Amino acid sequence: MAKRDWFTIPNLLSYFRLILIPFFVYYYVIAETQADYMLATGILLLSGITDAADGFIARKFNQGTKIGQLLDPIADKLTQIAVVSVLMLKWRVFIFLFSLFLIKETYMTVQNIRLYRKSKRLDGAEWYGKIATIVFYLTMFIAVFFPNLSDVTVTSLVVLASAYQLLAFFYYARLFNHMHKE
């Protein structure tokens, strides 16, 4: 692993996303006005834009690295955990989505380790995982930007995001099962 691999533009963007996490948490937790929530939403949006940019740059300019393959999903998961954690402070129903997310991600980590031991690997996210992630982020984005949503609306968003998490979990379980049998 070359030292320059640590400092590619995509990896610098992933580091930046990691740095944004405590700023998002701080500004969301202290938010009192709509402008405060807009600032927290802006930080979350900036994180999302840099996430899309790092992947695009890595592919388009052949700047993908082994470090980036680890760093990008770590930044993604830590951001998701931070956002859903602060949302649980306001709406307890988010604990359901948080629990599903942790179960799915733990399962996927264990399965990826098992595949690695067989010299196999899952090359990136599948379409159903990407859709579940998009719905998860949209749910969080809406809840952060609109802090006065009704409990019914929040519960509906959590149910929708949870359904997509379950769908992705089911399809990934099938995929991992198939890969282990090969």
PDB file of C-alpha atoms in Angstrom:
ATOM      1  CA  MET A   1       0.000   0.000   0.000  1.00  0.00           C
ATOM      2  CA  ALA A   2       1.652   3.189  -1.205  1.00  0.00           C
ATOM      3  CA  LYS A   3       1.679   6.297   0.938  1.00  0.00           C
ATOM      4  CA  ARG A   4       0.117   8.270  -1.921  1.00  0.00           C
ATOM      5  CA  ASP A   5      -2.931   5.959  -1.770  1.00  0.00           C
ATOM      6  CA  TRP A   6      -3.848   7.565   1.536  1.00  0.00           C
ATOM      7  CA  PHE A   7      -4.105  10.982  -0.104  1.00  0.00           C
ATOM      8  CA  THR A   8      -6.114  10.473  -3.271  1.00  0.00           C
ATOM      9  CA  ILE A   9      -8.954  12.926  -3.815  1.00  0.00           C
ATOM     10  CA  PRO A  10     -11.648  10.287  -3.136  1.00  0.00           C
ATOM     11  CA  ASN A  11      -9.960   9.312   0.135  1.00  0.00           C
ATOM     12  CA  LEU A  12      -9.591  12.963   1.171  1.00  0.00           C
ATOM     13  CA  LEU A  13     -13.324  13.365   0.561  1.00  0.00           C
ATOM     14  CA  SER A  14     -14.007  10.320   2.765  1.00  0.00           C
ATOM     15  CA  TYR A  15     -11.836  11.815   5.532  1.00  0.00           C
ATOM     16  CA  PHE A  16     -13.809  15.029   5.172  1.00  0.00           C
ATOM     17  CA  ARG A  17     -17.079  13.070   5.564  1.00  0.00           C
ATOM     18  CA  LEU A  18     -15.741  11.549   8.776  1.00  0.00           C
ATOM     19  CA  ILE A  19     -14.876  15.035  10.048  1.00  0.00           C
ATOM     20  CA  LEU A  20     -18.409  16.253   9.235  1.00  0.00           C
ATOM     21  CA  ILE A  21     -20.042  13.666  11.537  1.00  0.00           C
ATOM     22  CA  PRO A  22     -19.404  15.394  14.892  1.00  0.00           C
ATOM     23  CA  PHE A  23     -20.366  18.763  13.372  1.00  0.00           C
ATOM     24  CA  PHE A  24     -23.680  17.345  12.186  1.00  0.00           C
ATOM     25  CA  VAL A  25     -24.363  15.740  15.578  1.00  0.00           C
ATOM     26  CA  TYR A  26     -23.490  18.938  17.443  1.00  0.00           C
ATOM     27  CA  TYR A  27     -25.601  21.245  15.272  1.00  0.00           C
ATOM     28  CA  TYR A  28     -28.576  18.881  15.237  1.00  0.00           C
ATOM     29  CA  VAL A  29     -28.559  18.330  19.005  1.00  0.00           C
ATOM     30  CA  ILE A  30     -28.381  22.076  19.801  1.00  0.00           C
ATOM     31  CA  ALA A  31     -30.860  23.083  17.062  1.00  0.00           C
ATOM     32  CA  GLU A  32     -33.790  25.175  18.238  1.00  0.00           C
ATOM     33  CA  THR A  33     -34.954  27.050  15.143  1.00  0.00           C
ATOM     34  CA  GLN A  34     -35.674  26.020  11.564  1.00  0.00           C
ATOM     35  CA  ALA A  35     -32.459  27.797  10.546  1.00  0.00           C
ATOM     36  CA  ASP A  36     -30.525  25.591  12.999  1.00  0.00           C
ATOM     37  CA  TYR A  37     -32.097  22.468  11.500  1.00  0.00           C
ATOM     38  CA  MET A  38     -31.315  23.773   8.009  1.00  0.00           C
ATOM     39  CA  LEU A  39     -27.656  24.072   9.018  1.00  0.00           C
ATOM     40  CA  ALA A  40     -27.642  20.450  10.237  1.00  0.00           C
ATOM     41  CA  THR A  41     -29.386  19.423   7.005  1.00  0.00           C
ATOM     42  CA  GLY A  42     -26.790  21.335   4.984  1.00  0.00           C
ATOM     43  CA  ILE A  43     -23.991  19.430   6.710  1.00  0.00           C
ATOM     44  CA  LEU A  44     -25.781  16.162   5.964  1.00  0.00           C
ATOM     45  CA  LEU A  45     -26.301  17.217   2.336  1.00  0.00           C
ATOM     46  CA  LEU A  46     -22.613  18.161   2.017  1.00  0.00           C
ATOM     47  CA  SER A  47     -21.717  14.720   3.351  1.00  0.00           C
ATOM     48  CA  GLY A  48     -23.967  13.102   0.745  1.00  0.00           C
ATOM     49  CA  ILE A  49     -22.504  15.166  -2.085  1.00  0.00           C
ATOM     50  CA  THR A  50     -18.941  14.295  -1.078  1.00  0.00           C
ATOM     51  CA  ASP A  51     -19.974  10.631  -0.851  1.00  0.00           C
ATOM     52  CA  ALA A  52     -21.251  10.706  -4.436  1.00  0.00           C
ATOM     53  CA  ALA A  53     -18.208  12.709  -5.583  1.00  0.00           C
ATOM     54  CA  ASP A  54     -15.644  10.361  -4.062  1.00  0.00           C
ATOM     55  CA  GLY A  55     -17.127   7.344  -5.831  1.00  0.00           C
ATOM     56  CA  PHE A  56     -17.449   9.190  -9.135  1.00  0.00           C
ATOM     57  CA  ILE A  57     -13.875  10.499  -8.999  1.00  0.00           C
ATOM     58  CA  ALA A  58     -12.478   7.118  -7.966  1.00  0.00           C
ATOM     59  CA  ARG A  59     -14.127   5.415 -10.953  1.00  0.00           C
ATOM     60  CA  LYS A  60     -13.772   8.168 -13.555  1.00  0.00           C
ATOM     61  CA  PHE A  61     -10.113   8.982 -12.841  1.00  0.00           C
ATOM     62  CA  ASN A  62      -8.975   5.512 -11.778  1.00  0.00           C
ATOM     63  CA  GLN A  63      -8.229   6.680  -8.224  1.00  0.00           C
ATOM     64  CA  GLY A  64      -9.742   3.698  -6.450  1.00  0.00           C
ATOM     65  CA  THR A  65      -7.541   2.266  -3.685  1.00  0.00           C
ATOM     66  CA  LYS A  66      -7.756  -0.561  -1.161  1.00  0.00           C
ATOM     67  CA  ILE A  67      -7.849   2.115   1.553  1.00  0.00           C
ATOM     68  CA  GLY A  68     -10.771   3.777  -0.192  1.00  0.00           C
ATOM     69  CA  GLN A  69     -12.621   0.468  -0.445  1.00  0.00           C
ATOM     70  CA  LEU A  70     -12.496   0.304   3.361  1.00  0.00           C
ATOM     71  CA  LEU A  71     -12.751   3.997   4.153  1.00  0.00           C
ATOM     72  CA  ASP A  72     -15.813   4.848   2.048  1.00  0.00           C
ATOM     73  CA  PRO A  73     -18.185   2.273   3.591  1.00  0.00           C
ATOM     74  CA  ILE A  74     -16.873   3.087   7.079  1.00  0.00           C
ATOM     75  CA  ALA A  75     -17.659   6.776   6.513  1.00  0.00           C
ATOM     76  CA  ASP A  76     -21.098   5.781   5.155  1.00  0.00           C
ATOM     77  CA  LYS A  77     -21.978   3.561   8.100  1.00  0.00           C
ATOM     78  CA  LEU A  78     -20.687   5.968  10.747  1.00  0.00           C
ATOM     79  CA  THR A  79     -22.662   8.807   9.158  1.00  0.00           C
ATOM     80  CA  GLN A  80     -25.815   6.688   9.052  1.00  0.00           C
ATOM     81  CA  ILE A  81     -25.369   5.566  12.658  1.00  0.00           C
ATOM     82  CA  ALA A  82     -24.784   9.149  13.832  1.00  0.00           C
ATOM     83  CA  VAL A  83     -27.819  10.533  12.029  1.00  0.00           C
ATOM     84  CA  VAL A  84     -30.263   7.834  13.077  1.00  0.00           C
ATOM     85  CA  SER A  85     -28.897   8.026  16.643  1.00  0.00           C
ATOM     86  CA  VAL A  86     -29.675  11.723  16.998  1.00  0.00           C
ATOM     87  CA  LEU A  87     -33.063  11.202  15.386  1.00  0.00           C
ATOM     88  CA  MET A  88     -33.818   8.628  18.105  1.00  0.00           C
ATOM     89  CA  LEU A  89     -33.415  11.440  20.638  1.00  0.00           C
ATOM     90  CA  LYS A  90     -36.429  13.173  19.112  1.00  0.00           C
ATOM     91  CA  TRP A  91     -38.456  10.215  17.832  1.00  0.00           C
ATOM     92  CA  ARG A  92     -38.085   6.892  19.653  1.00  0.00           C
ATOM     93  CA  VAL A  93     -39.525   5.011  16.646  1.00  0.00           C
ATOM     94  CA  PHE A  94     -36.143   5.400  14.924  1.00  0.00           C
ATOM     95  CA  ILE A  95     -34.799   2.735  17.278  1.00  0.00           C
ATOM     96  CA  PHE A  96     -36.593   0.167  15.108  1.00  0.00           C
ATOM     97  CA  LEU A  97     -34.804   1.353  11.954  1.00  0.00           C
ATOM     98  CA  PHE A  98     -31.527   1.621  13.863  1.00  0.00           C
ATOM     99  CA  SER A  99     -31.884  -1.975  15.096  1.00  0.00           C
ATOM    100  CA  LEU A 100     -32.675  -3.313  11.619  1.00  0.00           C
ATOM    101  CA  PHE A 101     -29.749  -1.392  10.189  1.00  0.00           C
ATOM    102  CA  LEU A 102     -27.360  -2.822  12.796  1.00  0.00           C
ATOM    103  CA  ILE A 103     -28.616  -6.377  12.282  1.00  0.00           C
ATOM    104  CA  LYS A 104     -28.299  -6.113   8.484  1.00  0.00           C
ATOM    105  CA  GLU A 105     -24.858  -4.525   8.573  1.00  0.00           C
ATOM    106  CA  THR A 106     -23.552  -6.976  11.184  1.00  0.00           C
ATOM    107  CA  TYR A 107     -24.839  -9.890   9.116  1.00  0.00           C
ATOM    108  CA  MET A 108     -23.203  -8.483   5.976  1.00  0.00           C
ATOM    109  CA  THR A 109     -19.894  -7.946   7.763  1.00  0.00           C
ATOM    110  CA  VAL A 110     -19.860 -11.525   9.061  1.00  0.00           C
ATOM    111  CA  GLN A 111     -20.787 -12.895   5.627  1.00  0.00           C
ATOM    112  CA  ASN A 112     -18.127 -10.809   3.893  1.00  0.00           C
ATOM    113  CA  ILE A 113     -15.511 -12.139   6.338  1.00  0.00           C
ATOM    114  CA  ARG A 114     -16.666 -15.688   5.612  1.00  0.00           C
ATOM    115  CA  LEU A 115     -16.375 -15.044   1.864  1.00  0.00           C
ATOM    116  CA  TYR A 116     -12.946 -13.467   2.301  1.00  0.00           C
ATOM    117  CA  ARG A 117     -11.755 -16.650   4.033  1.00  0.00           C
ATOM    118  CA  LYS A 118     -12.826 -18.561   0.907  1.00  0.00           C
ATOM    119  CA  SER A 119     -10.955 -16.039  -1.308  1.00  0.00           C
ATOM    120  CA  LYS A 120     -14.282 -14.688  -2.571  1.00  0.00           C
ATOM    121  CA  ARG A 121     -15.812 -11.257  -2.258  1.00  0.00           C
ATOM    122  CA  LEU A 122     -18.931  -9.300  -2.981  1.00  0.00           C
ATOM    123  CA  ASP A 123     -17.967  -6.596  -5.462  1.00  0.00           C
ATOM    124  CA  GLY A 124     -19.841  -3.538  -4.281  1.00  0.00           C
ATOM    125  CA  ALA A 125     -23.458  -2.972  -3.362  1.00  0.00           C
ATOM    126  CA  GLU A 126     -26.259  -4.610  -5.291  1.00  0.00           C
ATOM    127  CA  TRP A 127     -29.191  -2.579  -6.661  1.00  0.00           C
ATOM    128  CA  TYR A 128     -31.450  -3.499  -3.728  1.00  0.00           C
ATOM    129  CA  GLY A 129     -28.795  -2.394  -1.247  1.00  0.00           C
ATOM    130  CA  LYS A 130     -28.419   0.905  -3.081  1.00  0.00           C
ATOM    131  CA  ILE A 131     -32.180   1.493  -3.056  1.00  0.00           C
ATOM    132  CA  ALA A 132     -32.355   0.663   0.672  1.00  0.00           C
ATOM    133  CA  THR A 133     -29.536   3.135   1.309  1.00  0.00           C
ATOM    134  CA  ILE A 134     -31.223   5.869  -0.747  1.00  0.00           C
ATOM    135  CA  VAL A 135     -34.531   5.393   1.098  1.00  0.00           C
ATOM    136  CA  PHE A 136     -32.656   5.324   4.418  1.00  0.00           C
ATOM    137  CA  TYR A 137     -30.904   8.624   3.594  1.00  0.00           C
ATOM    138  CA  LEU A 138     -34.098  10.252   2.293  1.00  0.00           C
ATOM    139  CA  THR A 139     -35.907   9.277   5.486  1.00  0.00           C
ATOM    140  CA  MET A 140     -33.138  10.756   7.617  1.00  0.00           C
ATOM    141  CA  PHE A 141     -32.862  13.862   5.439  1.00  0.00           C
ATOM    142  CA  ILE A 142     -36.610  14.548   5.664  1.00  0.00           C
ATOM    143  CA  ALA A 143     -36.635  13.998   9.444  1.00  0.00           C
ATOM    144  CA  VAL A 144     -33.641  16.309   9.950  1.00  0.00           C
ATOM    145  CA  PHE A 145     -34.951  19.060   7.664  1.00  0.00           C
ATOM    146  CA  PHE A 146     -38.531  18.944   8.980  1.00  0.00           C
ATOM    147  CA  PRO A 147     -38.191  18.718  12.770  1.00  0.00           C
ATOM    148  CA  ASN A 148     -41.907  19.255  13.381  1.00  0.00           C
ATOM    149  CA  LEU A 149     -43.217  16.247  11.486  1.00  0.00           C
ATOM    150  CA  SER A 150     -46.149  14.454  13.053  1.00  0.00           C
ATOM    151  CA  ASP A 151     -45.569  11.128  14.759  1.00  0.00           C
ATOM    152  CA  VAL A 152     -47.700   9.459  12.088  1.00  0.00           C
ATOM    153  CA  THR A 153     -45.519  10.866   9.299  1.00  0.00           C
ATOM    154  CA  VAL A 154     -42.295   9.877  11.062  1.00  0.00           C
ATOM    155  CA  THR A 155     -43.630   6.389  11.763  1.00  0.00           C
ATOM    156  CA  SER A 156     -44.621   6.042   8.101  1.00  0.00           C
ATOM    157  CA  LEU A 157     -41.135   7.081   6.997  1.00  0.00           C
ATOM    158  CA  VAL A 158     -39.522   4.631   9.421  1.00  0.00           C
ATOM    159  CA  VAL A 159     -41.804   1.803   8.259  1.00  0.00           C
ATOM    160  CA  LEU A 160     -40.949   2.553   4.621  1.00  0.00           C
ATOM    161  CA  ALA A 161     -37.194   2.687   5.265  1.00  0.00           C
ATOM    162  CA  SER A 162     -37.411  -0.441   7.426  1.00  0.00           C
ATOM    163  CA  ALA A 163     -39.235  -2.314   4.677  1.00  0.00           C
ATOM    164  CA  TYR A 164     -36.425  -1.519   2.248  1.00  0.00           C
ATOM    165  CA  GLN A 165     -33.822  -2.549   4.836  1.00  0.00           C
ATOM    166  CA  LEU A 166     -35.637  -5.878   5.265  1.00  0.00           C
ATOM    167  CA  LEU A 167     -35.905  -6.347   1.508  1.00  0.00           C
ATOM    168  CA  ALA A 168     -32.184  -5.708   1.059  1.00  0.00           C
ATOM    169  CA  PHE A 169     -31.401  -8.020   3.980  1.00  0.00           C
ATOM    170  CA  PHE A 170     -33.472 -10.807   2.412  1.00  0.00           C
ATOM    171  CA  TYR A 171     -31.857 -10.452  -1.020  1.00  0.00           C
ATOM    172  CA  TYR A 172     -28.344 -10.189   0.416  1.00  0.00           C
ATOM    173  CA  ALA A 173     -28.972 -13.314   2.505  1.00  0.00           C
ATOM    174  CA  ARG A 174     -29.961 -15.165  -0.673  1.00  0.00           C
ATOM    175  CA  LEU A 175     -26.900 -13.843  -2.499  1.00  0.00           C
ATOM    176  CA  PHE A 176     -24.504 -14.788   0.310  1.00  0.00           C
ATOM    177  CA  ASN A 177     -26.100 -18.226   0.567  1.00  0.00           C
ATOM    178  CA  HIS A 178     -25.593 -18.736  -3.174  1.00  0.00           C
ATOM    179  CA  MET A 179     -21.985 -17.502  -3.019  1.00  0.00           C
ATOM    180  CA  HIS A 180     -21.145 -19.833  -0.137  1.00  0.00           C
ATOM    181  CA  LYS A 181     -22.522 -22.809  -2.071  1.00  0.00           C
ATOM    182  CA  GLU A 182     -20.413 -22.080  -5.174  1.00  0.00           C
TER     183      GLU A 182
END
